[in-house]
Amino acid sequence: MVFPVLYNEIVERIKAINPVAYAETRNYTNGKVSMLSPYISRGVISTSYVYNVIRQNYTAKECEAFLKELLWREYFQRLLQHNKNSDREAFYPDTNTKKGIPNAILKAATGIAAIDVAINNLYQSGYMHNHIRMYTSSLCHMAGYNFHSPAQWMYYQLLDGDVASNYSSWQWVYGLLTAKKYIANQENINRFCGTEQQNTFLDKTYEELEGISTITEFEENSIIQFYTILPEKKEVNFNEKPIAIYNSYNLDPIWHKDEDINRVLLLEPSHFSIYPVSEKVMEFILQLAGNINGLQVFTGEYEELKQQFPNHKFIAKEHPLFSYPGAETECREWLAPKIDSQYTSYSKYFKSVKNNYDEYFR
């Protein structure tokens, strides 16, 4: 799985999307998915930008399925805005008591061929199809594991690791957002993954699977402490112009592009201690940052940077995980900026978008 890091190649990938083919095949592991999630998650491109590019060649009706998926991202972001601890807290408490991560998941040895192949691919590429993510979450839930550690393991590996989307998706599968859990059986996995596997522990009806309280193949587990290897701390030098702050969720190369200002990629150890990422993910972040002209990298806290440059004006882009006191914080590009409340379900959120943004549906 190859993800280009040059901005012009990313834009070309957007232009090549066929939302009709996407709508028909997105749930299949070989379907026509967009492969844009790493760039949206990392703030290289926005959901609004992607949608507007696609609408240049397709009607609102043809784009509706794709629009819904983009809005899922904004829905999860709104949840995070209203609850900064949403990676650990959900609407409904997780009654699963097992801690750690099943070794069968860590070793790609679940016995479900499609999932094992996908986990190995995740380790190699930093990508996993969304349907497989749901299957993996469902297995952990059925085996009785609390969602947080397995969700952290997945976030750590993903190039498109997004705290809001990743942890909220795990909670959705567990039934912690809507009280309705997601279960997949072997027949469903075979259908969407192109496999023909039989006689597995998932080769049962949904009714039978709902009665399972544990999976013996998942009894062994590990408790892992994940760490981020950050770039070595180096001195940064700025002139008297304002300093624009970039971070792992804002790598937008056209943000203030034509202005004569200083630019810094701020990698705060405090953030990565809570939300660690793999070496592969950090390398991807730094490669994407290469699209931003004149960018300097500062490994340290925002307060350190302010102390070094006390008389500078700082400019930042809004994100629920980052706070830059004293900085001029700008709103990011939303598809539905007016729909900023917290909704208890995506369907209610989407209904509100539909009622307020007629231009997306006609």
GROMACS .gro file of C-alpha atoms in nm:
model
  362
    1MET     CA    1   0.000   0.000   0.000
    2VAL     CA    2   0.165   0.322  -0.115
    3PHE     CA    3   0.068   0.667   0.010
    4PRO     CA    4   0.235   0.951  -0.182
    5VAL     CA    5   0.356   1.241   0.029
    6LEU     CA    6   0.395   1.513  -0.236
    7TYR     CA    7   0.106   1.759  -0.229
    8ASN     CA    8   0.044   1.763  -0.606
    9GLU     CA    9   0.019   1.382  -0.606
   10ILE     CA   10  -0.232   1.397  -0.321
   11VAL     CA   11  -0.445   1.648  -0.514
   12GLU     CA   12  -0.435   1.420  -0.819
   13ARG     CA   13  -0.560   1.134  -0.602
   14ILE     CA   14  -0.861   1.347  -0.504
   15LYS     CA   15  -0.940   1.428  -0.866
   16ALA     CA   16  -0.932   1.059  -0.956
   17ILE     CA   17  -1.207   0.962  -0.711
   18ASN     CA   18  -1.525   0.820  -0.861
   19PRO     CA   19  -1.792   0.863  -0.590
   20VAL     CA   20  -2.036   0.635  -0.773
   21ALA     CA   21  -1.790   0.345  -0.774
   22TYR     CA   22  -1.704   0.432  -0.415
   23ALA     CA   23  -2.069   0.406  -0.308
   24GLU     CA   24  -2.108   0.067  -0.475
   25THR     CA   25  -1.787  -0.097  -0.352
   26ARG     CA   26  -1.651   0.084  -0.044
   27ASN     CA   27  -1.740  -0.199   0.197
   28TYR     CA   28  -1.530  -0.451   0.004
   29THR     CA   29  -1.161  -0.475   0.084
   30ASN     CA   30  -1.085  -0.451  -0.288
   31GLY     CA   31  -1.338  -0.171  -0.338
   32LYS     CA   32  -1.282   0.173  -0.485
   33VAL     CA   33  -1.207   0.350  -0.159
   34SER     CA   34  -1.053   0.696  -0.169
   35MET     CA   35  -0.726   0.629   0.021
   36LEU     CA   36  -0.742   0.990   0.140
   37SER     CA   37  -0.781   0.924   0.512
   38PRO     CA   38  -0.412   0.982   0.603
   39TYR     CA   39  -0.421   1.325   0.442
   40ILE     CA   40  -0.751   1.429   0.595
   41SER     CA   41  -0.647   1.306   0.939
   42ARG     CA   42  -0.315   1.488   0.918
   43GLY     CA   43  -0.480   1.811   0.804
   44VAL     CA   44  -0.306   1.819   0.467
   45ILE     CA   45  -0.648   1.850   0.306
   46SER     CA   46  -0.989   1.921   0.455
   47THR     CA   47  -1.320   1.740   0.416
   48SER     CA   48  -1.460   2.057   0.259
   49TYR     CA   49  -1.180   2.078   0.003
   50VAL     CA   50  -1.217   1.713  -0.095
   51TYR     CA   51  -1.592   1.741  -0.141
   52ASN     CA   52  -1.569   2.059  -0.349
   53VAL     CA   53  -1.314   1.901  -0.583
   54ILE     CA   54  -1.532   1.594  -0.639
   55ARG     CA   55  -1.846   1.802  -0.695
   56GLN     CA   56  -1.682   1.965  -0.995
   57ASN     CA   57  -1.747   1.646  -1.193
   58TYR     CA   58  -2.036   1.476  -1.012
   59THR     CA   59  -2.385   1.564  -0.896
   60ALA     CA   60  -2.492   1.596  -0.534
   61LYS     CA   61  -2.680   1.266  -0.560
   62GLU     CA   62  -2.375   1.088  -0.701
   63CYS     CA   63  -2.164   1.229  -0.418
   64GLU     CA   64  -2.404   1.163  -0.130
   65ALA     CA   65  -2.253   0.833  -0.010
   66PHE     CA   66  -1.907   0.987  -0.013
   67LEU     CA   67  -2.039   1.298   0.163
   68LYS     CA   68  -2.181   1.080   0.441
   69GLU     CA   69  -1.841   0.925   0.504
   70LEU     CA   70  -1.676   1.268   0.517
   71LEU     CA   71  -1.941   1.379   0.765
   72TRP     CA   72  -1.868   1.078   0.987
   73ARG     CA   73  -1.526   1.237   1.041
   74GLU     CA   74  -1.679   1.569   1.137
   75TYR     CA   75  -1.930   1.397   1.366
   76PHE     CA   76  -1.648   1.227   1.557
   77GLN     CA   77  -1.456   1.555   1.573
   78ARG     CA   78  -1.757   1.722   1.733
   79LEU     CA   79  -1.772   1.443   1.993
   80LEU     CA   80  -1.408   1.510   2.076
   81GLN     CA   81  -1.468   1.884   2.095
   82HIS     CA   82  -1.735   1.832   2.358
   83ASN     CA   83  -1.545   1.565   2.548
   84LYS     CA   84  -1.166   1.594   2.536
   85ASN     CA   85  -1.143   1.253   2.706
   86SER     CA   86  -1.357   1.076   2.447
   87ASP     CA   87  -1.072   0.836   2.373
   88ARG     CA   88  -1.145   0.691   2.718
   89GLU     CA   89  -1.502   0.796   2.791
   90ALA     CA   90  -1.818   0.711   2.597
   91PHE     CA   91  -2.191   0.762   2.637
   92TYR     CA   92  -2.224   0.412   2.783
   93PRO     CA   93  -1.967   0.251   3.018
   94ASP     CA   94  -1.756  -0.036   2.887
   95THR     CA   95  -1.850  -0.339   3.095
   96ASN     CA   96  -1.571  -0.550   2.946
   97THR     CA   97  -1.316  -0.608   3.222
   98LYS     CA   98  -1.018  -0.774   3.052
   99LYS     CA   99  -0.715  -0.548   3.025
  100GLY     CA  100  -0.447  -0.544   2.761
  101ILE     CA  101  -0.448  -0.663   2.400
  102PRO     CA  102  -0.515  -1.021   2.283
  103ASN     CA  103  -0.193  -1.186   2.167
  104ALA     CA  104  -0.390  -1.329   1.875
  105ILE     CA  105  -0.438  -0.971   1.753
  106LEU     CA  106  -0.080  -0.863   1.817
  107LYS     CA  107   0.061  -1.167   1.636
  108ALA     CA  108  -0.193  -1.165   1.351
  109ALA     CA  109  -0.297  -1.512   1.461
  110THR     CA  110  -0.672  -1.477   1.514
  111GLY     CA  111  -0.749  -1.773   1.289
  112ILE     CA  112  -0.962  -1.548   1.068
  113ALA     CA  113  -0.755  -1.533   0.747
  114ALA     CA  114  -0.878  -1.197   0.620
  115ILE     CA  115  -0.812  -1.029   0.955
  116ASP     CA  116  -0.468  -1.183   0.997
  117VAL     CA  117  -0.363  -1.071   0.649
  118ALA     CA  118  -0.492  -0.721   0.723
  119ILE     CA  119  -0.304  -0.697   1.054
  120ASN     CA  120   0.022  -0.797   0.889
  121ASN     CA  121  -0.046  -0.538   0.620
  122LEU     CA  122  -0.114  -0.279   0.889
  123TYR     CA  123   0.230  -0.340   1.037
  124GLN     CA  124   0.391  -0.306   0.695
  125SER     CA  125   0.193  -0.019   0.544
  126GLY     CA  126   0.019   0.168   0.826
  127TYR     CA  127  -0.319   0.111   0.659
  128MET     CA  128  -0.620  -0.107   0.730
  129HIS     CA  129  -0.953  -0.108   0.544
  130ASN     CA  130  -1.232   0.034   0.757
  131HIS     CA  131  -1.437  -0.284   0.743
  132ILE     CA  132  -1.144  -0.486   0.880
  133ARG     CA  133  -1.103  -0.230   1.158
  134MET     CA  134  -1.461  -0.300   1.257
  135TYR     CA  135  -1.407  -0.675   1.244
  136THR     CA  136  -1.097  -0.644   1.463
  137SER     CA  137  -1.280  -0.427   1.715
  138SER     CA  138  -1.571  -0.670   1.721
  139LEU     CA  139  -1.339  -0.963   1.799
  140CYS     CA  140  -1.186  -0.777   2.093
  141HIS     CA  141  -1.530  -0.690   2.222
  142MET     CA  142  -1.661  -1.046   2.191
  143ALA     CA  143  -1.349  -1.169   2.373
  144GLY     CA  144  -1.432  -0.944   2.668
  145TYR     CA  145  -1.153  -0.683   2.639
  146ASN     CA  146  -1.194  -0.324   2.744
  147PHE     CA  147  -1.176  -0.117   2.425
  148HIS     CA  148  -0.903   0.132   2.512
  149SER     CA  149  -0.583  -0.073   2.488
  150PRO     CA  150  -0.669  -0.247   2.159
  151ALA     CA  151  -0.784   0.088   2.018
  152GLN     CA  152  -0.455   0.245   2.125
  153TRP     CA  153  -0.265  -0.037   1.953
  154MET     CA  154  -0.449   0.033   1.629
  155TYR     CA  155  -0.406   0.411   1.656
  156TYR     CA  156  -0.033   0.363   1.713
  157GLN     CA  157   0.005   0.181   1.380
  158LEU     CA  158  -0.222   0.387   1.154
  159LEU     CA  159  -0.089   0.652   0.918
  160ASP     CA  160  -0.437   0.802   0.932
  161GLY     CA  161  -0.451   0.771   1.310
  162ASP     CA  162  -0.713   1.019   1.423
  163VAL     CA  163  -0.799   1.018   1.792
  164ALA     CA  164  -1.160   1.118   1.730
  165SER     CA  165  -1.233   0.872   1.450
  166ASN     CA  166  -1.029   0.581   1.587
  167TYR     CA  167  -1.149   0.569   1.946
  168SER     CA  168  -1.506   0.669   1.867
  169SER     CA  169  -1.524   0.397   1.600
  170TRP     CA  170  -1.412   0.139   1.853
  171GLN     CA  171  -1.675   0.264   2.094
  172TRP     CA  172  -1.938   0.248   1.821
  173VAL     CA  173  -1.852  -0.117   1.750
  174TYR     CA  174  -1.866  -0.193   2.123
  175GLY     CA  175  -2.211  -0.034   2.150
  176LEU     CA  176  -2.083   0.243   2.375
  177LEU     CA  177  -2.213   0.530   2.160
  178THR     CA  178  -2.556   0.401   2.064
  179ALA     CA  179  -2.596   0.094   2.289
  180LYS     CA  180  -2.610  -0.124   1.977
  181LYS     CA  181  -2.296  -0.328   1.922
  182TYR     CA  182  -2.157  -0.442   1.589
  183ILE     CA  183  -2.100  -0.813   1.523
  184ALA     CA  184  -1.967  -0.981   1.211
  185ASN     CA  185  -1.976  -1.350   1.134
  186GLN     CA  186  -1.760  -1.554   0.898
  187GLU     CA  187  -2.016  -1.530   0.618
  188ASN     CA  188  -2.004  -1.151   0.632
  189ILE     CA  189  -1.623  -1.149   0.638
  190ASN     CA  190  -1.604  -1.387   0.343
  191ARG     CA  191  -1.844  -1.172   0.146
  192PHE     CA  192  -1.659  -0.844   0.185
  193CYS     CA  193  -1.303  -0.980   0.193
  194GLY     CA  194  -1.328  -1.229  -0.092
  195THR     CA  195  -1.241  -1.529   0.125
  196GLU     CA  196  -1.409  -1.870   0.150
  197GLN     CA  197  -1.305  -1.968   0.501
  198GLN     CA  198  -1.526  -2.207   0.699
  199ASN     CA  199  -1.542  -2.380   1.038
  200THR     CA  200  -1.397  -2.090   1.236
  201PHE     CA  201  -1.528  -1.967   1.571
  202LEU     CA  202  -1.713  -1.697   1.374
  203ASP     CA  203  -1.878  -1.946   1.139
  204LYS     CA  204  -2.210  -1.910   1.321
  205THR     CA  205  -2.533  -1.715   1.296
  206TYR     CA  206  -2.554  -1.371   1.446
  207GLU     CA  207  -2.790  -1.502   1.712
  208GLU     CA  208  -2.532  -1.760   1.817
  209LEU     CA  209  -2.253  -1.504   1.824
  210GLU     CA  210  -2.452  -1.265   2.040
  211GLY     CA  211  -2.457  -1.533   2.308
  212ILE     CA  212  -2.077  -1.569   2.316
  213SER     CA  213  -1.921  -1.420   2.629
  214THR     CA  214  -1.559  -1.510   2.553
  215ILE     CA  215  -1.334  -1.645   2.279
  216THR     CA  216  -1.091  -1.906   2.409
  217GLU     CA  217  -0.844  -1.830   2.129
  218PHE     CA  218  -0.810  -1.478   2.276
  219GLU     CA  219  -0.739  -1.567   2.639
  220GLU     CA  220  -0.367  -1.486   2.623
  221ASN     CA  221  -0.293  -1.115   2.621
  222SER     CA  222  -0.023  -0.854   2.668
  223ILE     CA  223  -0.018  -0.517   2.837
  224ILE     CA  224   0.199  -0.289   2.626
  225GLN     CA  225   0.334   0.059   2.690
  226PHE     CA  226   0.362   0.239   2.357
  227TYR     CA  227   0.623   0.510   2.302
  228THR     CA  228   0.688   0.774   2.037
  229ILE     CA  229   1.037   0.837   1.904
  230LEU     CA  230   1.042   1.210   1.839
  231PRO     CA  231   1.303   1.397   1.632
  232GLU     CA  232   1.604   1.519   1.823
  233LYS     CA  233   1.547   1.862   1.970
  234LYS     CA  234   1.715   2.138   1.769
  235GLU     CA  235   1.731   2.515   1.790
  236VAL     CA  236   1.487   2.712   1.576
  237ASN     CA  237   1.549   3.063   1.445
  238PHE     CA  238   1.277   3.312   1.356
  239ASN     CA  239   1.271   3.670   1.238
  240GLU     CA  240   1.030   3.928   1.382
  241LYS     CA  241   0.736   3.806   1.168
  242PRO     CA  242   0.446   3.602   1.317
  243ILE     CA  243   0.496   3.229   1.381
  244ALA     CA  244   0.244   2.985   1.232
  245ILE     CA  245   0.210   2.666   1.435
  246TYR     CA  246   0.172   2.334   1.257
  247ASN     CA  247   0.128   2.000   1.433
  248SER     CA  248   0.061   1.635   1.348
  249TYR     CA  249  -0.304   1.725   1.273
  250ASN     CA  250  -0.233   2.043   1.079
  251LEU     CA  251   0.006   1.987   0.791
  252ASP     CA  252  -0.182   2.205   0.542
  253PRO     CA  253   0.074   2.336   0.288
  254ILE     CA  254  -0.158   2.608   0.154
  255TRP     CA  255  -0.243   2.754   0.495
  256HIS     CA  256  -0.109   3.115   0.484
  257LYS     CA  257   0.099   2.996   0.191
  258ASP     CA  258   0.164   3.337   0.032
  259GLU     CA  259   0.240   3.522   0.355
  260ASP     CA  260   0.587   3.613   0.470
  261ILE     CA  261   0.578   3.448   0.812
  262ASN     CA  262   0.771   3.196   1.019
  263ARG     CA  263   0.651   2.836   1.023
  264VAL     CA  264   0.710   2.571   1.288
  265LEU     CA  265   0.608   2.208   1.320
  266LEU     CA  266   0.546   2.178   1.694
  267LEU     CA  267   0.588   1.823   1.824
  268GLU     CA  268   0.492   1.830   2.191
  269PRO     CA  269   0.613   1.534   2.400
  270SER     CA  270   0.312   1.578   2.629
  271HIS     CA  271   0.077   1.508   2.337
  272PHE     CA  272   0.264   1.202   2.214
  273SER     CA  273   0.291   1.057   2.564
  274ILE     CA  274  -0.089   1.036   2.568
  275TYR     CA  275  -0.131   0.948   2.200
  276PRO     CA  276   0.185   0.760   2.097
  277VAL     CA  277   0.255   0.676   1.733
  278SER     CA  278   0.496   0.436   1.565
  279GLU     CA  279   0.821   0.526   1.392
  280LYS     CA  280   0.648   0.466   1.059
  281VAL     CA  281   0.375   0.715   1.146
  282MET     CA  282   0.622   0.977   1.268
  283GLU     CA  283   0.824   0.939   0.950
  284PHE     CA  284   0.505   0.988   0.746
  285ILE     CA  285   0.421   1.303   0.943
  286LEU     CA  286   0.765   1.449   0.878
  287GLN     CA  287   0.747   1.361   0.508
  288LEU     CA  288   0.411   1.536   0.473
  289ALA     CA  289   0.556   1.836   0.656
  290GLY     CA  290   0.809   1.858   0.374
  291ASN     CA  291   0.537   2.015   0.157
  292ILE     CA  292   0.545   2.328   0.374
  293ASN     CA  293   0.809   2.575   0.259
  294GLY     CA  294   1.040   2.717   0.524
  295LEU     CA  295   0.908   2.490   0.798
  296GLN     CA  296   1.127   2.435   1.104
  297VAL     CA  297   1.073   2.148   1.347
  298PHE     CA  298   1.057   2.211   1.721
  299THR     CA  299   1.041   1.913   1.955
  300GLY     CA  300   0.915   2.060   2.279
  301GLU     CA  301   0.617   2.220   2.446
  302TYR     CA  302   0.433   2.529   2.329
  303GLU     CA  303   0.523   2.710   2.651
  304GLU     CA  304   0.893   2.654   2.577
  305LEU     CA  305   0.850   2.807   2.233
  306LYS     CA  306   0.665   3.107   2.379
  307GLN     CA  307   0.940   3.162   2.633
  308GLN     CA  308   1.202   3.164   2.359
  309PHE     CA  309   1.000   3.408   2.146
  310PRO     CA  310   0.796   3.612   2.396
  311ASN     CA  311   0.733   3.907   2.166
  312HIS     CA  312   0.610   3.711   1.865
  313LYS     CA  313   0.256   3.671   1.746
  314PHE     CA  314   0.155   3.306   1.716
  315ILE     CA  315  -0.104   3.174   1.470
  316ALA     CA  316  -0.268   2.831   1.502
  317LYS     CA  317  -0.549   2.630   1.349
  318GLU     CA  318  -0.826   2.496   1.571
  319HIS     CA  319  -0.818   2.131   1.681
  320PRO     CA  320  -0.975   1.983   1.997
  321LEU     CA  321  -0.653   1.812   2.108
  322PHE     CA  322  -0.435   2.123   2.103
  323SER     CA  323  -0.447   2.443   2.304
  324TYR     CA  324  -0.215   2.734   2.239
  325PRO     CA  325  -0.296   3.007   2.496
  326GLY     CA  326  -0.228   3.351   2.360
  327ALA     CA  327  -0.215   3.237   1.998
  328GLU     CA  328  -0.455   3.364   1.735
  329THR     CA  329  -0.652   3.046   1.668
  330GLU     CA  330  -0.833   3.018   1.336
  331CYS     CA  331  -1.124   2.790   1.254
  332ARG     CA  332  -1.052   2.504   1.020
  333GLU     CA  333  -1.258   2.421   0.713
  334TRP     CA  334  -1.571   2.225   0.800
  335LEU     CA  335  -1.832   2.082   0.567
  336ALA     CA  336  -2.097   2.170   0.825
  337PRO     CA  337  -1.957   2.449   1.045
  338LYS     CA  338  -2.302   2.539   1.180
  339ILE     CA  339  -2.361   2.189   1.320
  340ASP     CA  340  -2.133   2.209   1.621
  341SER     CA  341  -2.347   2.048   1.892
  342GLN     CA  342  -2.290   1.703   2.036
  343TYR     CA  343  -2.534   1.444   1.903
  344THR     CA  344  -2.593   1.103   2.059
  345SER     CA  345  -2.602   0.935   1.719
  346TYR     CA  346  -2.469   0.994   1.371
  347SER     CA  347  -2.818   0.967   1.224
  348LYS     CA  348  -2.933   1.265   1.433
  349TYR     CA  349  -2.623   1.460   1.335
  350PHE     CA  350  -2.670   1.381   0.966
  351LYS     CA  351  -3.036   1.481   0.982
  352SER     CA  352  -2.932   1.819   1.121
  353VAL     CA  353  -2.679   1.863   0.840
  354LYS     CA  354  -2.945   1.777   0.584
  355ASN     CA  355  -3.184   2.031   0.733
  356ASN     CA  356  -2.926   2.308   0.727
  357TYR     CA  357  -2.725   2.243   0.411
  358ASP     CA  358  -2.966   2.195   0.125
  359GLU     CA  359  -2.687   2.257  -0.129
  360TYR     CA  360  -2.535   1.917  -0.048
  361PHE     CA  361  -2.851   1.730  -0.143
  362ARG     CA  362  -2.988   1.894  -0.457
   0.00000   0.00000   0.00000
